[in-house]
XYZ file of C-alpha atoms in Angstrom:
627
model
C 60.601 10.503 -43.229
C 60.457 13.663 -40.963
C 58.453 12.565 -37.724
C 55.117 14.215 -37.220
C 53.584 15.481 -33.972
C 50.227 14.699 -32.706
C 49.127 18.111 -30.333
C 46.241 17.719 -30.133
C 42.982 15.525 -30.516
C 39.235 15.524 -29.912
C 36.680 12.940 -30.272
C 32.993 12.105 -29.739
C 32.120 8.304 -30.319
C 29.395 5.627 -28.731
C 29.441 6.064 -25.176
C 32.823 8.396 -24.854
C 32.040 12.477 -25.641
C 35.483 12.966 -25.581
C 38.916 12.076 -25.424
C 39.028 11.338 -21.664
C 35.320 9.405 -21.759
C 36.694 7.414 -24.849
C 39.754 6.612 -22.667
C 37.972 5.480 -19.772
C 35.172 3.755 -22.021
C 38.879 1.733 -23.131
C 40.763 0.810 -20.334
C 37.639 -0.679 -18.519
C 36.212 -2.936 -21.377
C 33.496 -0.610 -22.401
C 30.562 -1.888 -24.627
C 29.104 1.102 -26.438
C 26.876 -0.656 -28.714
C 23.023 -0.378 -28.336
C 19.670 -0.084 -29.892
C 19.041 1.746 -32.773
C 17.714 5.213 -31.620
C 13.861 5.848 -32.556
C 14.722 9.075 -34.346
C 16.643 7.000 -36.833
C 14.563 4.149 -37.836
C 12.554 1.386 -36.790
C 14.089 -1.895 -36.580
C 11.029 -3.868 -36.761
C 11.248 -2.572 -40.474
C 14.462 -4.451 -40.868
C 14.051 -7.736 -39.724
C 17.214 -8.887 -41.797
C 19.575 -5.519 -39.731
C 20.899 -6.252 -36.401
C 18.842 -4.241 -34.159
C 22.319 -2.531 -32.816
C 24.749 -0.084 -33.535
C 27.389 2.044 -31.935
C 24.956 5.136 -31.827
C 26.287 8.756 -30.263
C 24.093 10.887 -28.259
C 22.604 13.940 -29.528
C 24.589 13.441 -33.149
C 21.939 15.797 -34.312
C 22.629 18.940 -31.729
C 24.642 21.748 -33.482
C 25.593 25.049 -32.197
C 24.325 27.166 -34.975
C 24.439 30.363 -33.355
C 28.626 29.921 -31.818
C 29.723 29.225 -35.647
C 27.578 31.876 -37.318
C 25.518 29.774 -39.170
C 21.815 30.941 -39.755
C 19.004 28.283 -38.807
C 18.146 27.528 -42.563
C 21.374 26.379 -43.556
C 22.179 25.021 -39.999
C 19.254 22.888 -41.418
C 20.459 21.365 -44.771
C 23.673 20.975 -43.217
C 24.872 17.365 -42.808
C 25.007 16.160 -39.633
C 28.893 14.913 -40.811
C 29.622 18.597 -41.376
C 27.687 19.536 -37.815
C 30.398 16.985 -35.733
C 33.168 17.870 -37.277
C 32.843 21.580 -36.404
C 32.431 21.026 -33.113
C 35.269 18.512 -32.976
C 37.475 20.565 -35.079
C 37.351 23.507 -32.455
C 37.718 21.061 -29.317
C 41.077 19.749 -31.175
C 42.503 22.806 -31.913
C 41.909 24.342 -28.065
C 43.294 20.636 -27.143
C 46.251 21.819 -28.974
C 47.060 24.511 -26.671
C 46.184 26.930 -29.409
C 43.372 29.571 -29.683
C 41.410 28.707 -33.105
C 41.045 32.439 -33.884
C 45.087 32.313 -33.308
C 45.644 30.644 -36.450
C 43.076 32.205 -38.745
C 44.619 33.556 -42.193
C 47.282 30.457 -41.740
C 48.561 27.637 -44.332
C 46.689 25.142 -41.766
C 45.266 22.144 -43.667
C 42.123 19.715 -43.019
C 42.223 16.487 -44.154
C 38.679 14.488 -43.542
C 37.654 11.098 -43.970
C 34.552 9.893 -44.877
C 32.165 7.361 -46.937
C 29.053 7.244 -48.080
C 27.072 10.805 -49.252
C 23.919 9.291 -47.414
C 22.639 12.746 -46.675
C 22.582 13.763 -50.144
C 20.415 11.061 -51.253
C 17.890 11.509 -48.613
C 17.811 15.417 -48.824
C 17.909 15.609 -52.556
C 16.273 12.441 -54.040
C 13.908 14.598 -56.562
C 14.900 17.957 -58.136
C 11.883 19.570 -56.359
C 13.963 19.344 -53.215
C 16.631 20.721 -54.595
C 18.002 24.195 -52.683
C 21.751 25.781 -52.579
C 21.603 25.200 -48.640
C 21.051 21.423 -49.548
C 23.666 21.866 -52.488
C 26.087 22.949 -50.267
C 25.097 20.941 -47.304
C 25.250 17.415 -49.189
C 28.861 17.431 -50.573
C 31.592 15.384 -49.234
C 33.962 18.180 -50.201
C 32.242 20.918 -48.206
C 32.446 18.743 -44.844
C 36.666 20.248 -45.329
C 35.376 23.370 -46.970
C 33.355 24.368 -44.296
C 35.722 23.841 -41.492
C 38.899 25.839 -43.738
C 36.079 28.555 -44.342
C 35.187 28.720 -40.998
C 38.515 29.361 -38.830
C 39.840 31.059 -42.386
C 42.439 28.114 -43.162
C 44.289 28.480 -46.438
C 46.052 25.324 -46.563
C 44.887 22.265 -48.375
C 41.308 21.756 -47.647
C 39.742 18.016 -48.794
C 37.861 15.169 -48.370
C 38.823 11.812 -48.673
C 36.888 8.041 -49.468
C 38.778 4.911 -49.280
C 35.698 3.788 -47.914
C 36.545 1.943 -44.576
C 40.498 3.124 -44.494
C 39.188 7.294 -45.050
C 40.479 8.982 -41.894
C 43.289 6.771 -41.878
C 44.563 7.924 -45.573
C 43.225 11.536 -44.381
C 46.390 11.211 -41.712
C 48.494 9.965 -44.220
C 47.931 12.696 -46.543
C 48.077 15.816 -44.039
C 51.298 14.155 -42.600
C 52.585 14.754 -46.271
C 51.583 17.637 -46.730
C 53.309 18.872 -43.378
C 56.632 17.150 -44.724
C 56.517 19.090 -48.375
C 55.586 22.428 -46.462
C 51.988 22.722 -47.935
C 50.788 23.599 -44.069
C 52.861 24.219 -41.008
C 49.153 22.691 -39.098
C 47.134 20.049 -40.070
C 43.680 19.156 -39.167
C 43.461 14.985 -39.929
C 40.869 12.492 -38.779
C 37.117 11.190 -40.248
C 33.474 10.977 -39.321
C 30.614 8.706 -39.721
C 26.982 9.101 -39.081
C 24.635 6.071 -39.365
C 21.270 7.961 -41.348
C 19.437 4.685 -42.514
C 19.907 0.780 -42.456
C 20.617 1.056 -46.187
C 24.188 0.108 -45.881
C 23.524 -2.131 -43.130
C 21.378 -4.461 -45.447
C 24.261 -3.980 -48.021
C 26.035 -5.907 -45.695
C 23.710 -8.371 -44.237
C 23.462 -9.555 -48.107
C 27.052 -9.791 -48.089
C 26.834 -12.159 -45.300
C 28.968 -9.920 -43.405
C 26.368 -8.842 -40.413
C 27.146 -10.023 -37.075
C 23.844 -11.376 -36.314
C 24.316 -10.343 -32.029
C 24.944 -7.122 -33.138
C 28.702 -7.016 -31.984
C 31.986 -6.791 -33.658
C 34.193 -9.700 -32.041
C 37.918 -9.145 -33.266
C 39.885 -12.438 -33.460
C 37.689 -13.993 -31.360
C 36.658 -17.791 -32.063
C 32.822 -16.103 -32.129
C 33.514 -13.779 -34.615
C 31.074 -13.914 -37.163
C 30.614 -10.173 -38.950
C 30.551 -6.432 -38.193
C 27.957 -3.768 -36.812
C 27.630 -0.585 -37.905
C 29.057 2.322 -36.060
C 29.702 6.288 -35.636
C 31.321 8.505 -34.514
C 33.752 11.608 -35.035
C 37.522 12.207 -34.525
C 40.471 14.727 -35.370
C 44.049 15.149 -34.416
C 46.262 18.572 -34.847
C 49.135 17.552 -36.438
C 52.474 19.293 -37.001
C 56.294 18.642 -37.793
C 58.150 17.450 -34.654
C 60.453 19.898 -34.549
C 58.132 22.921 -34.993
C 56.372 21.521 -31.712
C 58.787 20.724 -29.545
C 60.188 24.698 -30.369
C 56.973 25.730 -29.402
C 56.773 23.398 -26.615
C 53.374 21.839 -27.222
C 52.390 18.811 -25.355
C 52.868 15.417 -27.931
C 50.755 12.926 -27.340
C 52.290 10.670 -29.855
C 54.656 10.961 -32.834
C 53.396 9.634 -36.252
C 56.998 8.430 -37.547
C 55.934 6.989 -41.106
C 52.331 5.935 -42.960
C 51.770 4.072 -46.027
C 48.913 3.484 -48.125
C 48.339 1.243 -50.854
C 45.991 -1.098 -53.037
C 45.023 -4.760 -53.584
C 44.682 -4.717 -57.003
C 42.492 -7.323 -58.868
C 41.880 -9.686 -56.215
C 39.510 -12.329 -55.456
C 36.989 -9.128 -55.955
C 36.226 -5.967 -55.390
C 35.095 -6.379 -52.155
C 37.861 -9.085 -50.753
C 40.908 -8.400 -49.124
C 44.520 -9.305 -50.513
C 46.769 -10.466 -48.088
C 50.185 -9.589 -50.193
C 48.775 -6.150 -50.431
C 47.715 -5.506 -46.647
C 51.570 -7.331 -46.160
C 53.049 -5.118 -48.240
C 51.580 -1.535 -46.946
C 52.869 -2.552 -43.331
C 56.562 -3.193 -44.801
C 56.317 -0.317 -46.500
C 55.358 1.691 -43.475
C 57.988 0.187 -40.921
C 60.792 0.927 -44.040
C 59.661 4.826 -44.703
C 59.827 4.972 -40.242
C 63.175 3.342 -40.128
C 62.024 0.867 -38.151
C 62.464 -2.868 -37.699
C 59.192 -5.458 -36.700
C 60.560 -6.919 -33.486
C 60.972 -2.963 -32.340
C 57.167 -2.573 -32.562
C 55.135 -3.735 -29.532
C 52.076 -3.513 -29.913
C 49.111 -3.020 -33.261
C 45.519 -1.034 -33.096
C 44.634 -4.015 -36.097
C 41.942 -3.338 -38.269
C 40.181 -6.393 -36.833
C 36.555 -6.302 -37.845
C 35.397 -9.443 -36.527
C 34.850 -11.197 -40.068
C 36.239 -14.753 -40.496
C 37.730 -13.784 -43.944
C 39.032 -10.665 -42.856
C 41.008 -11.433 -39.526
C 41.871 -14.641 -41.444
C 43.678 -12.714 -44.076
C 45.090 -9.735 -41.378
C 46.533 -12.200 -39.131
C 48.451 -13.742 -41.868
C 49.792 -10.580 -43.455
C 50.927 -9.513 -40.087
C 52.342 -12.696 -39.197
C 54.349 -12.643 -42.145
C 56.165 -9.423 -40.762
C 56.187 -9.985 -37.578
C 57.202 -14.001 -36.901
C 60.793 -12.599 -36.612
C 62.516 -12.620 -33.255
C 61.706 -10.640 -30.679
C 61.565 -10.782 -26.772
C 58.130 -10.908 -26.636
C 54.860 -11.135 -28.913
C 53.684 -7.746 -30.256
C 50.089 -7.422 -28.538
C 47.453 -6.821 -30.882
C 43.774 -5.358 -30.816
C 40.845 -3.360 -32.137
C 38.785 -1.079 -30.857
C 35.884 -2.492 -32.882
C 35.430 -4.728 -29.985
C 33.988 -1.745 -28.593
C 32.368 0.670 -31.087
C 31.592 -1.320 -33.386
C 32.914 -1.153 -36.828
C 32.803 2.937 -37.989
C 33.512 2.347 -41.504
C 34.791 6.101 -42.619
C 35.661 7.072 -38.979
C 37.489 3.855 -37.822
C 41.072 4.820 -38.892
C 40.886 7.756 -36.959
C 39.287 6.042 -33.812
C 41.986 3.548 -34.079
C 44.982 6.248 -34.820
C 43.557 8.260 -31.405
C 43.435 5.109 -29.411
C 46.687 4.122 -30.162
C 47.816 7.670 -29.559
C 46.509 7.876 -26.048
C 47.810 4.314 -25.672
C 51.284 5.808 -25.647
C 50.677 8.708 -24.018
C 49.103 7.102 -20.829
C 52.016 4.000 -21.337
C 49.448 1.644 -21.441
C 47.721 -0.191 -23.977
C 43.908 -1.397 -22.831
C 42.643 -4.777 -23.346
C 40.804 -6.209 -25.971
C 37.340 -6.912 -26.015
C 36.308 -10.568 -26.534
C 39.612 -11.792 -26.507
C 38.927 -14.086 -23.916
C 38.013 -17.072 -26.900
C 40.953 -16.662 -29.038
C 40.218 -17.835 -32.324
C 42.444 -20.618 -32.932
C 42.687 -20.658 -36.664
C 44.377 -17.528 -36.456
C 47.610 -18.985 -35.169
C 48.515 -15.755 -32.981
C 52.025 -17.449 -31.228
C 53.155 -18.918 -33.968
C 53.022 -15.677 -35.891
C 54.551 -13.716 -32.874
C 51.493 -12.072 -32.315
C 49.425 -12.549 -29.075
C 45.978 -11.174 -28.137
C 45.561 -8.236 -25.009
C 42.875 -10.251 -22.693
C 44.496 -7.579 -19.925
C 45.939 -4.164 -19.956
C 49.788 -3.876 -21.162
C 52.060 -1.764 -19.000
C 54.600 0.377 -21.537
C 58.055 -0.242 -20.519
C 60.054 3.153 -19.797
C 61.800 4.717 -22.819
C 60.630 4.751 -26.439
C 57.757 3.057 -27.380
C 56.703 1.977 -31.285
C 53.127 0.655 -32.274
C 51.148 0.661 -35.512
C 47.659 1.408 -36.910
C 46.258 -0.520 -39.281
C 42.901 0.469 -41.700
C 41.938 -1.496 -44.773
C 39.044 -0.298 -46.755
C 36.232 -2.514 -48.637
C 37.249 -1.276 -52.111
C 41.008 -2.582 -51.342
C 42.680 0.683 -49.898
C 44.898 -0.248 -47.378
C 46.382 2.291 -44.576
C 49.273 1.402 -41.938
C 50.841 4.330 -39.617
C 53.364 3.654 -37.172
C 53.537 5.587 -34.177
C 55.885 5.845 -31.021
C 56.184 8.049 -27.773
C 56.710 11.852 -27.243
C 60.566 12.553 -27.043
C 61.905 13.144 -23.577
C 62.447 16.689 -24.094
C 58.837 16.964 -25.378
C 57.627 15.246 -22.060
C 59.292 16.859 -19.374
C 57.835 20.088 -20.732
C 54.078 19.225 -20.779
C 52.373 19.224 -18.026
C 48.948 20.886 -19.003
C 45.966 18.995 -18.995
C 42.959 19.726 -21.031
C 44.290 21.704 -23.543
C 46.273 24.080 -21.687
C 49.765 25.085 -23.747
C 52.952 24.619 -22.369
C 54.445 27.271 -24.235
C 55.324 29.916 -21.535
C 54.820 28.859 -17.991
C 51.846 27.044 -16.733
C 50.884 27.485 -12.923
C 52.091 24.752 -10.201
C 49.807 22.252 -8.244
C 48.482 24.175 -5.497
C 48.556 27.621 -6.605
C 45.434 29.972 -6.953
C 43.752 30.731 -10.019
C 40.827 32.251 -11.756
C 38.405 29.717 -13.758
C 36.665 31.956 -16.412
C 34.256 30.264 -18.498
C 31.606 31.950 -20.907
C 28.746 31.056 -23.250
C 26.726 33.030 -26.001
C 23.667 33.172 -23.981
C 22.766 32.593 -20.212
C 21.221 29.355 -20.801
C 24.527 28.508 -22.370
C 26.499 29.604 -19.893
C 24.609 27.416 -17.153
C 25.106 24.299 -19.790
C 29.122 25.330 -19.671
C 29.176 25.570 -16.234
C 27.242 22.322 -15.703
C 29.599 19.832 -18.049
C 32.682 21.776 -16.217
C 31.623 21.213 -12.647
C 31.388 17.597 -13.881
C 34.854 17.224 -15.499
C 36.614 19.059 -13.103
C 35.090 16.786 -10.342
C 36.576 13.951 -11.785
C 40.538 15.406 -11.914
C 42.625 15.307 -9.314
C 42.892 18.015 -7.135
C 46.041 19.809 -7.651
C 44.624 20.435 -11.333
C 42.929 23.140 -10.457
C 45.734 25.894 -11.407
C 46.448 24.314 -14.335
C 43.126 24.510 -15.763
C 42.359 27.978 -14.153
C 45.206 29.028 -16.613
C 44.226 27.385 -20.035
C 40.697 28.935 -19.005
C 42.203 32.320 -19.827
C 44.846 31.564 -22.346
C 43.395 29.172 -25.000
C 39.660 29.460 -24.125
C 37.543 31.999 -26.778
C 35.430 34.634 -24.767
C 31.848 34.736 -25.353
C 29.627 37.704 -24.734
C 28.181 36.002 -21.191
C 31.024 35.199 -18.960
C 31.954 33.791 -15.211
C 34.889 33.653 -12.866
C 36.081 32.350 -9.728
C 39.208 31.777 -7.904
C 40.081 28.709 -6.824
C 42.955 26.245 -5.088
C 42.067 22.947 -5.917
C 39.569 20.844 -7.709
C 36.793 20.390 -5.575
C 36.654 23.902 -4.514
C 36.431 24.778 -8.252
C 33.923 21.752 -9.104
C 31.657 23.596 -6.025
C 31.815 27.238 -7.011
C 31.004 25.865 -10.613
C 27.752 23.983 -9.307
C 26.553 26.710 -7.302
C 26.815 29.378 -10.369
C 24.883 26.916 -12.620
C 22.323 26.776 -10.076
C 21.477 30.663 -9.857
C 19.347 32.544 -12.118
C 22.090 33.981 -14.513
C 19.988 36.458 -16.748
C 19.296 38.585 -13.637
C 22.836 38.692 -12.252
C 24.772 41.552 -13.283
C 28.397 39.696 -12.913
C 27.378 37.500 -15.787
C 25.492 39.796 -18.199
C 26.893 40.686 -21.841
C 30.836 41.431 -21.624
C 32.605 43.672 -23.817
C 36.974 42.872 -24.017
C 38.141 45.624 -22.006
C 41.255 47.611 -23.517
C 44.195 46.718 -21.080
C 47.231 49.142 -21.056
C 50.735 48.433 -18.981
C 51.478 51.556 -16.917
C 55.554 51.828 -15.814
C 55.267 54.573 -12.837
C 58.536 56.743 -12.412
C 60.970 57.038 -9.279
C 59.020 57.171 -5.946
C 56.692 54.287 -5.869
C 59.580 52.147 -4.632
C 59.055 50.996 -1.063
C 60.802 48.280 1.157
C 59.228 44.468 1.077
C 56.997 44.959 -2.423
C 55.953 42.164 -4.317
C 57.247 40.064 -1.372
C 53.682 38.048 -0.804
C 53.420 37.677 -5.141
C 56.921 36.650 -4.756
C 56.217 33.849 -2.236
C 52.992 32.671 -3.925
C 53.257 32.800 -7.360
C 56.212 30.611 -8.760
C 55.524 32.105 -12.249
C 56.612 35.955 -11.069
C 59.354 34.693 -8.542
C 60.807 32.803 -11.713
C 60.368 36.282 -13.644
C 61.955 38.441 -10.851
C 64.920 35.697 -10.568
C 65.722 36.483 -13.970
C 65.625 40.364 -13.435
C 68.270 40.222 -10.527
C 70.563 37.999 -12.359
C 70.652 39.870 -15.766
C 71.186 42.975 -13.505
C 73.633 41.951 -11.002
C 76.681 42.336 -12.889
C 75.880 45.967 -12.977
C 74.792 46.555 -9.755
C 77.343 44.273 -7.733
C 74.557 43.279 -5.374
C 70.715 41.555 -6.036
C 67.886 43.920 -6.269
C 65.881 41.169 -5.610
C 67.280 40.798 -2.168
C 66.789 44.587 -1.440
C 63.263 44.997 -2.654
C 62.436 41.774 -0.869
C 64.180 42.411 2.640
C 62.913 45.304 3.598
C 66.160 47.051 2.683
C 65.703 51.315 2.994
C 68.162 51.107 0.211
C 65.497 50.422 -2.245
C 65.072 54.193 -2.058
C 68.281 55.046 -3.278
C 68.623 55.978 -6.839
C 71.478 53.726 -7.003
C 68.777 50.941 -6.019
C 65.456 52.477 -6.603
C 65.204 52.325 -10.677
C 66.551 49.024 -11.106
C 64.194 48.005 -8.570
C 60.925 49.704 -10.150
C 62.860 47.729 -14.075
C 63.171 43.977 -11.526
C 59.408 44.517 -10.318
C 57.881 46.071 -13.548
C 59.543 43.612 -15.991
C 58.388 40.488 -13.804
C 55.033 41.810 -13.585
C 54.509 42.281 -17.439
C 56.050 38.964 -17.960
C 53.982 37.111 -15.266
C 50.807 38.639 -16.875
C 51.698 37.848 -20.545
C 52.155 34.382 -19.924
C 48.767 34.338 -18.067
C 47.146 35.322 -21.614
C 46.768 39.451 -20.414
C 48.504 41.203 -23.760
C 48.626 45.058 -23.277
C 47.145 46.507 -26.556
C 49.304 50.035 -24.902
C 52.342 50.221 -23.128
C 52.448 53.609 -20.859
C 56.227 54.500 -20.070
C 56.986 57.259 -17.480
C 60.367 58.856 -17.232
C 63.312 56.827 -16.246
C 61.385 53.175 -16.403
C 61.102 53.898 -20.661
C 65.043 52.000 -20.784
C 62.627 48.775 -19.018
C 59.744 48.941 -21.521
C 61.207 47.312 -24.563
C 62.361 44.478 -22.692
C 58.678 44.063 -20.591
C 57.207 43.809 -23.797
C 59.802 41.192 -25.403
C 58.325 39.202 -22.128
């Protein structure tokens, strides 16, 4: 099977807005599960619901206005449609891509989801009925709206395998990447918890953890809780991104998906079956068990069902190997998020490999014995595991309750892919990204003041948390991937702190009257190539010692020129050399400079819409713009 990149990502789940919070929530042990908010419902109502769930903050704020919706239909909008616009934009940024960049494009969005709770609430009598509702209510649209949106034309769906959703959403985008339906693909699931309804569902299954926490393959597991939460990775064809040079977090080498069939019932899991999918999976990657090291299990904490996932595993895996494949699930710390857990599993997994580290399991302190982990060359992560160097293979595994079964195997970005990605936070390593140290200007912008003071408040906090020499870095995918909106700020800065300062002290002024930050129109930039006389001895020399980007650009200039000139421009327009007035000197010098300049500005994300030649410089043009 071709190999498929992961570029990008974005998540919001309990306790973790965002990739890096859901990270950190991992590698210490997090426990985002907690009471049941009181906008939701009262548990008192419920006696026979755990009182708990892995609830998200503010899973009810949308940003009407920034996606053009009006209030009404903002309003009959399901709150699954709300996240995953939000979450779709973050991912695609995260990508090193501007959304509006690939509007009119084959991209594709796969979602996963279960349930269609909103619909009955909204529309449970005709009366109610209203096209905003219509609209708002369907599974389908929760794609739709997202492809209608950023103007996708790709394939555009919604999938329920119940439990296993955003897991068969990745294996179906990663398909349609291989057949050439979409060169991008938007892949991961949501979940929303909008009454106990399901939650009794399962408490009359027997299937409620009655402490209110999932407990993978621990000897206290005893059932599930409920849990939400939203997630999407940018996917595209390996060799597509490493051409582009995008930053891989992970490659998805193979998926399969599959059913149990008529089995002990609808609702129970086949062991053959989930066996199966996973030797199906490892035989479409090309790879062998004892290669893969470690599993993101589906591990919901039910006797039954780790019963029946440790033996299916162990039936693969109890094969040589020179040491146990570690295994785990994130339900330990989200609880279980039924239509969103493939995809919180996938993006764990995924960041897994990219840090080269794969965070302990929660509650796998009591192993459950029964399970027979060693003997089945399996063992459980009570600590952190430390990735080896080199290549790297692990596997994600989703089952859902109607017997859909999901496994993806995964391993780590290729070298090639790695040496070239240094850009945090969404930045794009396609061109050049500034070095550690260097100055840059942070822009940031909102659609009103008050959101521009929100922006400027969640970035003084981020930024305060990275290290320092990020600070270039990020000034730089500020300008290239970022969207402008109509209110806007800047500041130069060197490092970190200085940035996470400047960015507390704007947030703490009264915007609206400031004229720096009122409405912003794009201003029309034009490249201007003077003519012979603006030459002079020692120019550019300070941008040529403090900005590695144009030195690399001027570099290129003097050697492509050389030959002709039998001596480096770069050296006479540097040294102070009175020779850079000689015509002999003095065009190729005003070509070295100009070109460099255009090509240091381009990659910064400043694209001339005009290009202004004069005289003898017009031979420099065509190649200032190829930069």
């Amino acid at each position: 099977m071709e190999d498929i990149a992961i570029v990008g990502l974005d998540c919001a789940f309990p306790g973790a807005a965002g990739a890096e919070a859901y990270w950190d929530l991992l590698m210490r042990g997090g426990d985002a599960v907690g009471g049941v908010p009181a906008r939701r419902w009262d548990p008192d109502d419920f006696p026979a619901v755990p009182g708990a769930g892995g609830f998200l903050d503010d899973a009810d704020v949308f940003d009407a206005d920034f996606f053009s919706v009006s209030p009404r239909e903002a309003a009959a909008m399901d709150p699954h449609h709300r996240l995953l616009l939000h979450c779709a934009w973050r991912a695609l940024e995260d990508s090193g891509r501007p959304p509006g960049d690939l509007a009119g494009s084959d991209t594709g969005v796969f979602v996963g989801m279960m349930g269609g709770e909103w619909g009955r609430l909204t529309m449970g009598s005709p009366a109610s009925a209203t096209p905003q509702l219509g609209a708002g209510s369907s599974n389908g649209m929760a794609a739709n709206r997202i492809s209608y949106h950023f103007n996708f034309t790709g394939p555009s769906l919604a999938v329920d395998t119940a439990c296993s959703s955003s897991l068969v959403a990745v294996h179906l985008a990663a398909g349609a990447l291989r057949t050439g339906e979409c060169d991008t693909a938007l892949a991961g699931g949501v979940n929303v918890l909008l009454s106990p309804s399901l939650g009794l569902v399962y408490a009359q299954m027997g299937l409620a953890a009655p402490d209110g926490r999932c407990k993978p393959f621990s000897a206290d597991a005893d059932g599930i809780v409920r849990g939400e939460g939203v997630g999407l990775v940018v996917l595209r064809r390996l060799v597509d991104a490493v051409a582009d040079g995008q930053r891989i977090y992970a490659v998805l080498r193979g998926s399969a998906v599959n059913q149990d069939g008529r089995s002990n019932g609808v609702t129970a899991p086949n062991r053959w079956s989930q066996q199966a999918v996973v030797q199906a999976a490892y035989e479409r990657s090309g790879i062998t068990p004892d290669q893969v090291a470690f599993i993101e299990a589906h591990g919901t904490g039910t006797v039954l069902g780790d019963t029946i996932e440790c033996a299916a595993l162990g039936s693969v895996h109890a094969v040589p190997r020179p040491a146990p494949c570690a295994i785990g699930s994130v339900k330990g710390n989200l609880g279980h998020l039924e239509g969103a857990a493939g995809i919180a599993a996938l993006i764990k997994a995924a960041l897994a490999l990219h840090h080269r580290v794969v965070p302990a399991s929660r509650f796998a302190d009591r192993e459950n014995p029964q399970l027979k982990l060693a003997g089945r060359g399996m063992r459980l992560l009570k600590s952190p595991l430390r990735l080896p160097p080199g290549e790297t293979v692990a596997a994600v595994s989703s089952f859902g309750m109607g017997g859909t079964n999901s496994h993806a195997v995964l391993s780590t970005a290729p070298r090639a892919a790695l040496s070239a990605s240094p850009a945090p936070a969404g930045a794009s390593v396609t061109g050049a990204t500034p070095r550690s140290g260097e100055t840059g200007v942070f822009t940031l912008s909102g659609d009103t003041p008050e959101a521009l003071r929100r922006n400027l408040v969640a970035q003084a906090e981020d930024v305060a948390g990275r290290p320092r020499g990020d600070a270039a870095r990020l000034c730089w995918s500020s300008n290239r991937i970022k969207t402008g909106l109509p209110y806007r700020f800047a500041v130069a800065a060197r490092d970190s702190a200085e940035l996470a300062d400047a960015l507390r002290k704007a947030a703490a002024e009264d915007l609206s009257a400031t004229a720096a930050h009122r409405p912003w129109a794009r201003p029309v930039v034009a490249f201007l190539f003077t003519g012979q006389g603006s030459a002079h001895a020692g120019m550019t020399a300070p941008l040529y010692r403090d900005s590695p980007l144009y030195r690399r650009h001027l570099d290129e200039a003097d050697a492509a020129l050389a030959p002709y000139l039998g001596a480096s421009v770069r050296e006479v327009i540097l040294s102070g050399d009175e020779r850079v007035h000689e015509p002999a000197f003095a065009q190729p010098a005003l070509f070295a400079v100009g070109c460099a300049l255009a090509r240091t500005l381009v990659a910064l994300g400043v694209t001339p819409a005009h290009v202004l030649p004069d005289g003898a410089d017009r031979a420099g043009v065509g190649l200032a713009e190829q930069g």
